[in-house]
Coordinates of C-alpha atoms in Angstrom, one line a residue:
M1 CA -2.2 9.6 33.4
I2 CA 0.3 9.3 30.4
C3 CA 2.5 6.7 32.6
I4 CA -0.4 4.4 32.8
F5 CA -0.3 3.9 29.1
L6 CA 3.3 3.3 29.0
C7 CA 4.4 1.0 31.8
E8 CA 3.1 -2.5 32.6
T9 CA 4.1 -2.3 36.2
P10 CA 2.2 -1.8 39.5
L11 CA 4.1 1.2 40.2
V12 CA 2.6 3.1 37.0
G13 CA -0.3 1.2 36.0
K14 CA -1.4 -1.4 33.4
S15 CA -0.6 -0.9 29.9
T16 CA -3.3 -1.0 27.3
V17 CA -1.7 0.7 24.3
L18 CA 1.9 -0.1 23.8
R19 CA 1.8 -3.2 21.9
G20 CA 5.0 -5.2 22.1
L21 CA 5.9 -4.2 25.7
Y22 CA 8.6 -6.7 26.5
C23 CA 8.4 -8.3 29.9
I24 CA 9.9 -11.2 31.7
D25 CA 7.8 -13.8 30.0
H26 CA 9.6 -12.5 26.5
V27 CA 12.9 -12.4 28.2
N28 CA 12.5 -15.9 29.3
H29 CA 11.6 -17.0 25.8
I30 CA 14.9 -15.5 24.4
R31 CA 16.8 -17.2 27.4
V32 CA 15.4 -20.5 26.2
N33 CA 15.9 -20.2 22.5
G34 CA 18.4 -17.5 22.1
S35 CA 21.6 -19.0 23.6
E36 CA 22.4 -22.9 23.8
N37 CA 25.3 -22.1 26.5
F38 CA 23.1 -20.1 28.9
D39 CA 23.8 -21.1 32.5
D40 CA 20.3 -20.8 34.0
R41 CA 21.8 -21.6 37.6
L42 CA 23.0 -17.9 37.5
F43 CA 19.3 -16.8 37.2
T44 CA 17.7 -19.3 39.8
I45 CA 17.9 -16.9 42.7
A46 CA 17.1 -13.8 40.9
D47 CA 14.1 -15.3 39.2
S48 CA 12.8 -16.4 42.7
L49 CA 13.3 -13.0 44.1
F50 CA 11.6 -11.4 41.4
A51 CA 8.6 -13.6 41.5
Y52 CA 8.6 -13.1 45.3
G53 CA 8.5 -9.3 44.8
D54 CA 11.9 -8.5 46.1
Y55 CA 12.9 -6.3 43.1
Y56 CA 15.8 -4.7 44.9
A57 CA 17.6 -8.0 45.7
A58 CA 16.7 -9.5 42.2
A59 CA 18.3 -6.4 40.6
I60 CA 21.3 -7.4 42.4
E61 CA 21.3 -11.0 41.5
Y62 CA 20.7 -10.2 37.9
E63 CA 23.6 -7.7 37.8
R64 CA 25.7 -10.8 39.4
A65 CA 24.4 -12.9 36.6
Y66 CA 25.6 -10.3 34.1
F67 CA 29.0 -10.0 35.6
L68 CA 29.6 -13.9 35.9
S69 CA 28.0 -14.8 32.4
E70 CA 30.7 -15.2 29.8
D71 CA 28.3 -15.4 26.8
P72 CA 27.4 -12.0 25.4
L73 CA 23.8 -12.9 24.5
S74 CA 23.4 -14.2 28.1
R75 CA 24.7 -10.9 29.5
V76 CA 22.1 -8.9 27.4
V77 CA 19.5 -11.2 28.7
A78 CA 20.7 -10.8 32.3
N79 CA 20.7 -7.0 31.8
L80 CA 17.2 -7.0 30.5
H81 CA 16.0 -8.8 33.5
K82 CA 17.7 -6.5 35.7
I83 CA 15.9 -3.4 33.9
Q84 CA 12.4 -5.2 34.7
A85 CA 13.4 -5.2 38.4
L86 CA 14.5 -1.4 38.4
K87 CA 11.4 -0.6 36.5
Q88 CA 9.3 -2.2 39.4
L89 CA 11.3 -0.1 41.8
G90 CA 10.7 3.1 39.8
E91 CA 14.4 3.6 39.1
F92 CA 14.1 4.6 35.5
A93 CA 17.2 6.8 35.3
K94 CA 19.4 4.0 36.5
A95 CA 17.6 1.7 34.2
K96 CA 18.1 3.8 31.2
N97 CA 21.9 4.0 31.8
D98 CA 22.3 0.3 32.4
I99 CA 20.3 -0.8 29.3
Q100 CA 22.8 1.1 27.1
R101 CA 25.7 -1.2 27.9
S102 CA 23.8 -4.0 26.0
L103 CA 23.6 -2.1 22.9
P104 CA 26.9 -3.3 21.4
H105 CA 26.1 -6.9 22.1
A106 CA 22.3 -7.1 20.9
N107 CA 23.0 -8.1 17.4
E108 CA 20.0 -10.4 17.1
P109 CA 17.2 -8.1 15.5
S110 CA 14.5 -9.0 18.0
L111 CA 16.9 -8.6 21.0
R112 CA 18.1 -5.2 19.7
L113 CA 14.5 -4.0 19.2
Q114 CA 13.8 -5.0 22.8
V115 CA 16.9 -3.2 24.1
L116 CA 16.2 -0.1 22.3
Y117 CA 12.5 -0.1 23.3
E118 CA 13.5 -0.4 26.9
W119 CA 16.0 2.3 26.5
A120 CA 13.3 4.7 25.0
F121 CA 10.8 3.8 27.5
C122 CA 13.1 4.2 30.6
A123 CA 14.5 7.6 29.3
Y124 CA 11.0 8.8 28.9
M125 CA 9.9 7.8 32.1
A126 CA 13.1 9.3 33.8
G127 CA 12.1 12.6 32.1
D128 CA 15.1 12.6 29.7
Y129 CA 12.9 13.2 26.7
S130 CA 15.8 14.1 24.2
E131 CA 17.3 10.7 25.1
A132 CA 14.0 9.0 24.5
L133 CA 13.9 10.7 21.1
L134 CA 17.4 9.2 20.4
A135 CA 16.6 5.8 21.2
T136 CA 13.3 5.9 19.1
Q137 CA 15.2 7.3 16.2
Q138 CA 17.7 4.2 16.3
V139 CA 14.8 2.0 16.0
N140 CA 13.8 3.9 12.7
H141 CA 17.6 3.5 11.6
Y142 CA 18.0 -0.1 12.5
F143 CA 14.5 -1.5 11.4
E144 CA 12.8 -1.0 8.2
D145 CA 9.5 -3.0 8.8
Q146 CA 6.7 -1.0 10.0
A147 CA 5.7 -3.3 12.9
S148 CA 9.1 -2.7 14.6
R149 CA 8.9 1.0 14.2
D150 CA 5.3 1.3 15.3
M151 CA 6.7 -0.1 18.7
T152 CA 8.0 3.2 19.8
K153 CA 6.0 5.7 18.0
L154 CA 3.8 6.6 21.1
I155 CA 7.1 7.2 23.0
H156 CA 8.5 9.6 20.3
A157 CA 5.3 11.4 20.0
L158 CA 4.9 11.7 23.7
S159 CA 8.7 13.0 24.0
I160 CA 8.1 15.7 21.3
M161 CA 5.2 16.9 23.3
Q162 CA 7.1 17.1 26.5
L163 CA 9.8 19.0 24.7
E164 CA 7.0 21.4 23.6
Q165 CA 8.0 21.2 19.8
W166 CA 4.5 21.5 18.6
D167 CA 5.2 22.0 14.9
S168 CA 7.4 19.1 15.0
L169 CA 4.7 17.1 16.7
I170 CA 2.1 17.9 13.8
D171 CA 4.7 16.7 11.2
F172 CA 5.2 13.4 13.0
I173 CA 1.6 13.0 13.5
D174 CA 1.2 12.8 9.6
V175 CA 4.2 10.5 9.3
W176 CA 2.9 8.2 12.1
T177 CA -0.7 7.8 10.7
S178 CA 0.0 7.9 7.0
P179 CA 0.5 4.1 6.7
Y180 CA -2.8 3.4 8.3
V181 CA -5.3 5.9 6.9
F182 CA -6.2 4.9 3.5
A183 CA -8.1 7.1 0.8
A184 CA -10.3 4.1 0.1
G185 CA -10.6 3.1 3.7
D186 CA -14.2 2.8 5.2
T187 CA -13.6 1.2 8.5
T188 CA -14.7 2.5 11.7
S189 CA -11.1 2.5 13.3
E190 CA -9.8 4.5 10.1
H191 CA -12.6 7.3 10.6
D192 CA -11.8 7.4 14.4
I193 CA -8.2 8.0 13.4
R194 CA -9.0 10.7 11.1
D195 CA -11.2 12.2 13.8
I196 CA -8.4 12.2 16.4
V197 CA -5.9 13.5 13.9
D198 CA -8.2 16.4 13.2
D199 CA -8.9 17.0 16.9
L200 CA -5.1 16.8 17.5
K201 CA -4.2 19.2 14.8
Q202 CA -7.0 21.6 16.0
V203 CA -5.6 21.5 19.6
L204 CA -1.9 22.0 18.2
D205 CA -2.9 24.9 16.1
R206 CA -1.0 28.0 17.2
D207 CA -4.2 29.8 18.2
H208 CA -5.2 27.0 20.7
R209 CA -1.6 26.6 22.3
P210 CA -1.4 28.0 25.8
D211 CA -0.7 31.5 26.3
I212 CA 2.8 31.6 27.9
R213 CA 3.5 34.7 29.8
S214 CA 6.9 36.1 30.8
P215 CA 7.9 36.0 34.5
E216 CA 10.3 38.8 33.9
R217 CA 7.6 41.0 32.4
A218 CA 5.4 40.3 35.5
R219 CA 8.3 41.4 37.8
T220 CA 8.7 44.5 35.7
Y221 CA 5.1 45.3 35.9
S222 CA 5.0 45.0 39.6
A223 CA 8.2 47.0 40.0
F224 CA 6.4 50.3 38.5
V225 CA 2.8 49.6 39.6
P226 CA 2.3 47.3 42.6
G227 CA -0.2 44.4 41.8
L228 CA 0.0 44.9 38.1
G229 CA 2.3 41.9 37.7
H230 CA -0.3 39.7 39.6
L231 CA -2.8 40.8 37.3
Y232 CA -0.7 39.8 34.3
A233 CA -0.4 36.4 36.0
G234 CA -4.2 36.1 36.3
E235 CA -4.0 36.5 40.1
T236 CA -6.4 39.4 40.4
G237 CA -7.0 38.8 44.2
K238 CA -3.4 38.4 45.1
G239 CA -2.6 41.5 43.1
G240 CA -5.1 43.6 44.9
L241 CA -3.9 42.4 48.3
N242 CA -0.2 43.1 47.6
M243 CA -1.3 46.6 46.2
L244 CA -3.3 47.2 49.5
S245 CA -0.6 45.9 51.8
Q246 CA 1.9 48.3 50.1
A247 CA -0.3 51.0 50.4
L248 CA -1.1 50.4 54.0
S249 CA 2.5 50.0 55.0
L250 CA 3.2 53.2 53.1
G251 CA 0.6 54.9 54.7
G252 CA 1.7 53.6 58.4
A253 CA 5.1 54.8 57.6
S254 CA 3.8 58.3 56.7
L255 CA 1.6 58.5 59.9
L256 CA 4.6 57.4 62.0
A257 CA 6.6 60.3 60.3
I258 CA 4.0 62.9 60.9
N259 CA 3.8 62.1 64.5
G260 CA 7.7 62.3 64.8
Y261 CA 8.4 58.6 65.2
Y262 CA 11.1 58.8 62.6
I263 CA 12.9 55.6 63.8
S264 CA 9.9 53.6 63.8
T265 CA 9.2 55.1 60.4
F266 CA 12.3 53.6 58.9
T267 CA 12.5 50.4 61.0
V268 CA 8.8 49.6 60.8
G269 CA 6.9 51.4 58.2
L270 CA 9.4 51.5 55.4
S271 CA 10.8 48.1 56.4
L272 CA 7.3 46.7 55.9
F273 CA 6.8 48.5 52.6
Q274 CA 10.0 47.3 51.3
S275 CA 9.1 43.6 52.2
F276 CA 5.7 43.9 50.6
Y277 CA 7.3 45.8 47.5
F278 CA 10.1 43.4 46.7
G279 CA 8.1 40.5 47.9
G280 CA 5.3 41.4 45.5
I281 CA 7.8 41.7 42.6
K282 CA 9.2 38.2 43.3
Q283 CA 5.7 36.7 43.9
A284 CA 4.4 38.0 40.6
G285 CA 7.2 36.3 38.6
R286 CA 6.7 33.1 40.5
L287 CA 2.9 33.4 40.0
T288 CA 3.4 33.8 36.2
A289 CA 5.8 30.8 36.1
L290 CA 3.2 28.5 38.1
R291 CA 0.4 29.8 35.8
N292 CA 2.5 28.8 32.7
E293 CA 3.3 25.2 34.2
R294 CA -0.4 24.8 35.1
R295 CA -1.4 25.7 31.6
L296 CA 1.2 23.8 30.0
N297 CA 0.2 20.8 32.1
E298 CA -3.5 21.0 31.2
Y299 CA -2.5 21.4 27.5
K300 CA 0.0 18.4 27.6
Q301 CA -2.6 16.3 29.4
T302 CA -5.3 17.2 26.6
V303 CA -2.6 16.3 23.7
G304 CA -1.2 13.2 25.6
S305 CA -4.8 11.7 26.0
L306 CA -5.3 12.5 22.3
L307 CA -2.1 10.8 21.3
V308 CA -2.8 7.6 23.7
G309 CA -6.3 7.4 22.0
L310 CA -4.7 7.5 18.4
D311 CA -2.3 4.8 19.5
E312 CA -5.2 2.6 20.5
H313 CA -7.1 3.1 17.4
M314 CA -4.1 2.6 15.3
Q315 CA -3.5 -0.7 17.0
Q316 CA -7.1 -1.6 15.7
V317 CA -6.3 -0.7 12.1
R318 CA -2.8 -2.5 12.4
S319 CA -4.7 -5.5 13.5
Q320 CA -7.1 -5.2 10.5
V321 CA -4.1 -4.7 8.1
A322 CA -2.4 -7.8 9.7
D323 CA -5.5 -9.8 9.4
Y324 CA -5.9 -8.8 5.7
H325 CA -2.1 -9.7 4.8
T326 CA -2.3 -13.0 6.7
E327 CA -5.6 -14.1 5.1
L328 CA -4.2 -13.1 1.7
A329 CA -0.9 -14.9 2.4
F330 CA -3.0 -17.9 3.7
E331 CA -4.9 -18.1 0.3
E332 CA -1.5 -17.6 -1.7
T333 CA 0.0 -20.4 0.2
L334 CA -3.0 -22.9 -0.5
L335 CA -2.9 -21.9 -4.2
A336 CA 1.0 -22.6 -4.3
L337 CA 0.5 -26.0 -2.6
Y338 CA -2.3 -26.8 -5.1
D339 CA 0.1 -26.1 -7.7
F340 CA 2.7 -28.2 -6.0
N341 CA 5.1 -25.1 -5.7
F342 CA 6.5 -25.8 -2.5
W343 CA 9.3 -23.3 -2.9
K344 CA 6.8 -20.6 -3.3
A345 CA 4.6 -21.8 -0.3
D346 CA 7.7 -21.9 1.8
S347 CA 8.8 -18.4 0.8
I348 CA 5.2 -17.0 1.5
T349 CA 4.9 -18.7 4.8
S350 CA 8.3 -17.8 5.9
G351 CA 7.9 -14.1 5.1
I352 CA 4.3 -13.8 6.7
L353 CA 5.7 -15.5 9.8
A354 CA 8.6 -12.8 10.2
K355 CA 6.1 -10.1 9.4
Y356 CA 3.1 -11.2 11.7
P357 CA 4.6 -13.6 14.2
D358 CA 1.7 -12.9 16.5
Q359 CA -1.2 -13.7 14.0
Y360 CA -2.6 -17.2 14.2
L361 CA -3.1 -17.3 10.3
S362 CA 0.6 -16.8 9.8
H363 CA 1.2 -20.0 11.8
F364 CA -1.6 -21.9 10.4
A365 CA -0.4 -21.2 6.8
R366 CA 2.8 -22.7 7.8
T367 CA 1.1 -25.6 9.3
N368 CA -0.5 -26.4 6.1
F369 CA 2.7 -26.1 4.2
L370 CA 4.1 -28.7 6.7
W371 CA 1.2 -31.0 6.3
W372 CA 1.4 -31.0 2.5
Q373 CA 5.2 -31.8 3.0
I374 CA 4.4 -34.7 5.4
I375 CA 1.9 -36.3 2.9
S376 CA 3.9 -35.8 -0.2
Q377 CA 7.3 -37.6 0.9
D378 CA 8.6 -40.2 3.0
Y379 CA 8.2 -40.2 6.8
S380 CA 10.2 -37.4 8.4
L381 CA 10.2 -37.0 12.3
Q382 CA 11.7 -33.5 11.9
A383 CA 8.8 -32.5 9.7
E384 CA 6.2 -33.9 11.9
N385 CA 7.6 -32.1 14.9
Q386 CA 7.8 -28.9 13.1
Y387 CA 4.1 -29.6 12.1
K388 CA 3.1 -30.3 15.8
E389 CA 4.9 -27.2 17.0
S390 CA 3.4 -25.1 14.3
I391 CA -0.2 -26.3 14.8
S392 CA 0.2 -25.9 18.6
R393 CA 1.3 -22.2 18.3
S394 CA -1.6 -21.7 15.8
M395 CA -4.0 -23.0 18.2
S396 CA -2.7 -21.0 21.2
L397 CA -3.0 -17.8 19.2
A398 CA -6.4 -18.4 17.8
K399 CA -7.8 -19.5 21.2
S400 CA -6.4 -16.4 22.8
N401 CA -7.7 -14.2 20.2
A402 CA -11.3 -15.8 20.3
G403 CA -13.7 -13.3 22.1
V404 CA -17.2 -13.7 22.8
A405 CA -18.3 -12.3 19.5
I406 CA -16.1 -14.7 17.4
S407 CA -16.4 -14.4 13.7
N408 CA -17.3 -17.1 11.5
Q409 CA -14.1 -17.2 9.8
H410 CA -12.3 -17.7 13.2
V411 CA -14.7 -20.5 14.0
F412 CA -14.0 -22.2 10.7
F413 CA -10.3 -22.0 11.4
L414 CA -10.6 -23.3 14.9
I415 CA -12.5 -26.3 13.5
S416 CA -9.9 -26.8 10.8
M417 CA -6.9 -26.7 13.4
Y418 CA -8.7 -29.5 15.6
A419 CA -9.5 -31.5 12.7
M420 CA -6.0 -31.2 11.4
Q421 CA -4.6 -32.1 14.8
A422 CA -6.9 -35.2 14.7
R423 CA -5.9 -35.9 11.2
L424 CA -2.2 -36.5 12.2
D425 CA -3.2 -38.5 15.2
L426 CA -5.2 -40.8 13.2
K427 CA -2.4 -41.0 10.8
N428 CA 0.0 -42.2 13.9
G429 CA -2.6 -44.3 15.5
A430 CA -3.1 -42.1 18.4
Y431 CA -6.9 -42.7 18.5
I432 CA -7.7 -41.4 22.0
R433 CA -5.9 -38.0 21.3
A434 CA -7.8 -38.0 17.9
M435 CA -11.2 -38.4 19.6
R436 CA -10.3 -35.5 22.0
N437 CA -9.3 -33.3 19.2
G438 CA -12.4 -34.3 17.1
R439 CA -14.7 -33.5 20.5
N440 CA -12.8 -30.0 20.5
A441 CA -13.8 -29.5 16.8
I442 CA -17.2 -30.6 17.3
S443 CA -17.6 -28.0 20.2
H444 CA -16.9 -25.3 17.6
F445 CA -18.8 -27.1 14.8
E446 CA -21.9 -26.5 17.1
R447 CA -21.5 -22.7 16.6
S448 CA -21.3 -23.0 12.9
R449 CA -24.3 -25.2 12.4
G450 CA -26.9 -23.7 10.3
K451 CA -24.7 -20.9 9.2
E452 CA -23.7 -22.5 5.9
D453 CA -25.6 -19.8 3.7
E454 CA -23.9 -17.1 5.8
F455 CA -20.2 -18.4 5.6
H456 CA -19.7 -21.1 2.6
G457 CA -16.6 -22.4 4.5
F458 CA -19.2 -24.1 6.8
L459 CA -20.4 -26.1 3.8
L460 CA -17.1 -27.9 4.1
T461 CA -17.0 -28.5 7.8
S462 CA -20.8 -29.2 8.0
G463 CA -20.7 -31.6 5.1
L464 CA -17.7 -33.6 6.4
Y465 CA -19.3 -33.8 9.8
N466 CA -22.9 -34.7 8.5
Y467 CA -21.5 -37.5 6.3
M468 CA -18.7 -38.9 8.4
T469 CA -20.9 -39.1 11.7
D470 CA -23.6 -40.9 9.8
Q471 CA -21.3 -43.3 7.9
A472 CA -19.1 -43.9 11.2
V473 CA -22.1 -45.0 13.2
G474 CA -23.5 -47.2 10.4
K475 CA -20.2 -48.7 9.8
Y476 CA -19.2 -49.1 13.5
P477 CA -22.1 -49.7 15.6
F478 CA -20.3 -49.4 19.0
L479 CA -19.8 -45.5 18.1
K480 CA -23.6 -45.2 18.7
I481 CA -23.0 -44.7 22.5
Y482 CA -20.6 -41.9 21.7
S483 CA -23.0 -40.3 19.1
I484 CA -25.8 -39.5 21.5
F485 CA -23.5 -36.7 23.0
Y486 CA -23.0 -34.9 19.7
P487 CA -25.2 -33.5 17.1
E488 CA -26.7 -36.2 14.7
G489 CA -25.3 -36.6 11.2
D490 CA -27.0 -36.9 7.9
R491 CA -25.1 -38.7 5.1
E492 CA -27.5 -37.3 2.2
L493 CA -27.2 -33.8 3.9
G494 CA -23.4 -34.0 4.2
L495 CA -23.0 -35.0 0.5
T496 CA -25.3 -32.4 -0.7
Q497 CA -23.3 -29.7 1.3
L498 CA -20.0 -30.8 -0.1
I499 CA -21.5 -30.8 -3.6
N500 CA -22.7 -27.3 -3.0
A501 CA -19.2 -26.3 -1.6
S502 CA -17.7 -27.9 -4.9
R503 CA -19.7 -25.3 -7.0
S504 CA -18.6 -22.4 -4.9
E505 CA -17.2 -19.3 -6.7
Y506 CA -14.2 -19.2 -4.1
L507 CA -11.6 -21.4 -5.7
I508 CA -10.3 -22.7 -2.2
W509 CA -13.7 -23.9 -1.1
R510 CA -14.2 -25.5 -4.5
T511 CA -11.0 -27.4 -4.4
E512 CA -11.1 -28.6 -1.0
A513 CA -14.8 -29.9 -1.7
N514 CA -13.7 -31.7 -4.8
Y515 CA -10.8 -33.5 -3.0
F516 CA -12.8 -34.7 -0.2
L517 CA -15.7 -35.8 -2.5
M518 CA -13.2 -37.7 -4.5
R519 CA -11.8 -39.4 -1.4
L520 CA -15.4 -40.0 0.0
Y521 CA -16.7 -41.7 -3.2
L522 CA -13.3 -43.6 -3.5
D523 CA -12.8 -44.8 0.0
M524 CA -16.1 -44.7 1.8
E525 CA -18.7 -45.2 -0.9
Q526 CA -16.6 -47.7 -3.1
D527 CA -17.7 -45.8 -6.2
P528 CA -14.6 -45.0 -8.2
S529 CA -16.8 -44.0 -11.3
Q530 CA -18.4 -41.0 -9.2
A531 CA -14.8 -40.3 -7.9
L532 CA -13.4 -39.9 -11.3
G533 CA -15.2 -36.7 -11.9
Y534 CA -14.0 -34.9 -9.1
A535 CA -10.3 -36.4 -9.7
S536 CA -10.5 -35.0 -13.2
W537 CA -11.5 -31.7 -12.2
L538 CA -8.7 -31.6 -9.7
T539 CA -6.0 -32.8 -12.1
G540 CA -7.1 -30.6 -14.9
K541 CA -7.2 -27.6 -12.7
Y542 CA -4.0 -28.4 -10.9
P543 CA -2.0 -30.6 -13.4
S544 CA 1.2 -30.3 -11.3
N545 CA -0.3 -31.6 -8.1
L546 CA 1.2 -35.1 -7.7
I547 CA -1.2 -36.0 -4.8
Y548 CA -4.2 -35.2 -7.0
Q549 CA -2.5 -37.1 -9.9
Y550 CA -1.8 -40.1 -7.7
Y551 CA -5.4 -40.5 -6.6
H552 CA -6.7 -40.1 -10.2
L553 CA -4.3 -43.0 -11.0
V554 CA -5.7 -45.2 -8.1
I555 CA -9.3 -44.4 -9.4
L556 CA -8.2 -45.4 -13.0
K557 CA -7.0 -48.6 -11.5
E558 CA -10.2 -49.4 -9.6
L559 CA -11.9 -48.8 -13.0
G560 CA -9.3 -51.1 -14.7
D561 CA -8.6 -49.0 -18.0
S562 CA -5.0 -50.2 -18.8
Q563 CA -4.4 -47.7 -21.3
D564 CA -5.5 -44.5 -19.1
I565 CA -3.6 -46.0 -16.4
D566 CA -0.2 -46.1 -18.5
D567 CA -1.0 -42.5 -19.7
K568 CA -1.6 -41.3 -16.2
K569 CA 1.6 -42.8 -15.0
A570 CA 3.6 -41.3 -17.8
E571 CA 1.8 -37.9 -16.9
I572 CA 2.9 -38.3 -13.3
R573 CA 6.4 -39.3 -14.3
S574 CA 6.7 -36.3 -16.4
V575 CA 5.5 -33.9 -13.7
A576 CA 7.8 -35.3 -11.1
M577 CA 10.8 -35.1 -13.2
N578 CA 10.1 -31.5 -14.7
H579 CA 8.0 -29.4 -12.2
S580 CA 10.5 -26.9 -10.7
G581 CA 8.4 -26.7 -7.5
V582 CA 9.0 -30.4 -6.4
T583 CA 11.8 -31.4 -4.2
E584 CA 14.1 -34.2 -4.7
E585 CA 12.5 -36.2 -2.0
Q586 CA 9.0 -35.7 -3.3
R587 CA 10.1 -36.6 -6.7
N588 CA 11.5 -39.9 -5.6
Y589 CA 8.6 -40.6 -3.4
F590 CA 5.9 -40.2 -6.2
L591 CA 8.1 -42.1 -8.7
E592 CA 8.4 -45.0 -6.1
L593 CA 4.5 -44.9 -5.6
I594 CA 3.9 -45.5 -9.4
S595 CA 6.7 -47.9 -9.9
D596 CA 4.3 -51.0 -9.3

């Protein structure tokens, strides 16, 4: 049963616990991104054979690619492909030997982690538990981050269990769970982890371990008292039968001797007695060994199931920890961007991406950083391509993580992502694509409608939707035909919702609402005097933000106060020249904007 939780192959079942199990898709990603000189022609036949299910032939072709490739990285990848084929064939002993030849060449961290994981996994499946432990220990040696170490923790624990090092397993469980069980924690998963740990420690207590009996002692007992060794092994019936067999054979030999059949006494009677006697001794030892094996297997099954359950619940806690850290990093990124500290925002988003590459908020934080770069400097195709790649990855992860019971926060971020995609499309004049992304945003908006009091972030999305929908239909009558397919907007309600958001205690909602109200009153309502209040709040709160300062300047120009205009230009010039978080490109961009 343990194998089911360790291997994602038809041979041994579908994995549900070992997060980070590397498979062909991940290896293909490395092939594309890891080596520019990779000759994919070497893999064409092998990949086709693997996809067809001929794993034996695929393993041979991957070995050919390994042998013919000149690039060390390509050879590592070829070997990893071969390991996947060997796993499908159940040849774990060969796989564990072959994977080790890639260790000296797997210098890139993610590739080395994959090689070490496959080594540990294949060693465990091959029954070489000591070698599996060696591989997991190397993971701890080479990688300091918790996520990498967690990949092989279950294999490590199961290997200790198979080696019957019960005291070591108790110590390891404490080390394994300590980063995820918090004194102040109160989540269901954390309680479940504590319960499973308590159950494990109770099962692993010396008083609950299986009673292992000595086969040698069983043989000794049977040598002196026939059947006693069987009783020691827990086989009462077989012990009684052996005792009876020996008694009958000895009685038969005695009868033959009494009746003068001396030859038959030795050849038949005593021969049978000797067979039953020595056979009973041997059987008592074998039955004791079988009893021990059965008890140990049942015990290991219990412990293994608890370890697998522990790993499953720890994955949930790890996910909660990852959610917490990525949410915190997302907030810190926006606050750094509001302060126009691009160096800090770059550092935060790079760090959280490295730590949690599978979390959509890690990528969305980076998306926001890239968007602010785009709007705060001259056009850069590289920055735009990076933005598109980042938001595409964010969307992919967010949609894959969206279940039936999707959270309000998740809905909010999905709406925001589609809106940001549409934002760039509109900026580039791609109106059809913008409408498609807008339609996707609206489909999620319908989930959020009416929940503004429940989640204040929806005051932003609902406010913008209600305002823009009503204003757009009024300004462009031809859009009425499209509006019948979507919820009706309400300009006044939209403004009210945005004003309520601008009074939120949560600084990010307040900041975003003030910005949008400033832009709506400036661009849509043509009311710069109303926009001025929101601009003043933004520049007062974030004096280093050159975008907010620039729009404040635009509003002042609309109002026509020359003295205030000159003062604002001087303020912008001072920030651009002196703020350490501004890049050279941004500095020149804003100095040129105010030069007219």
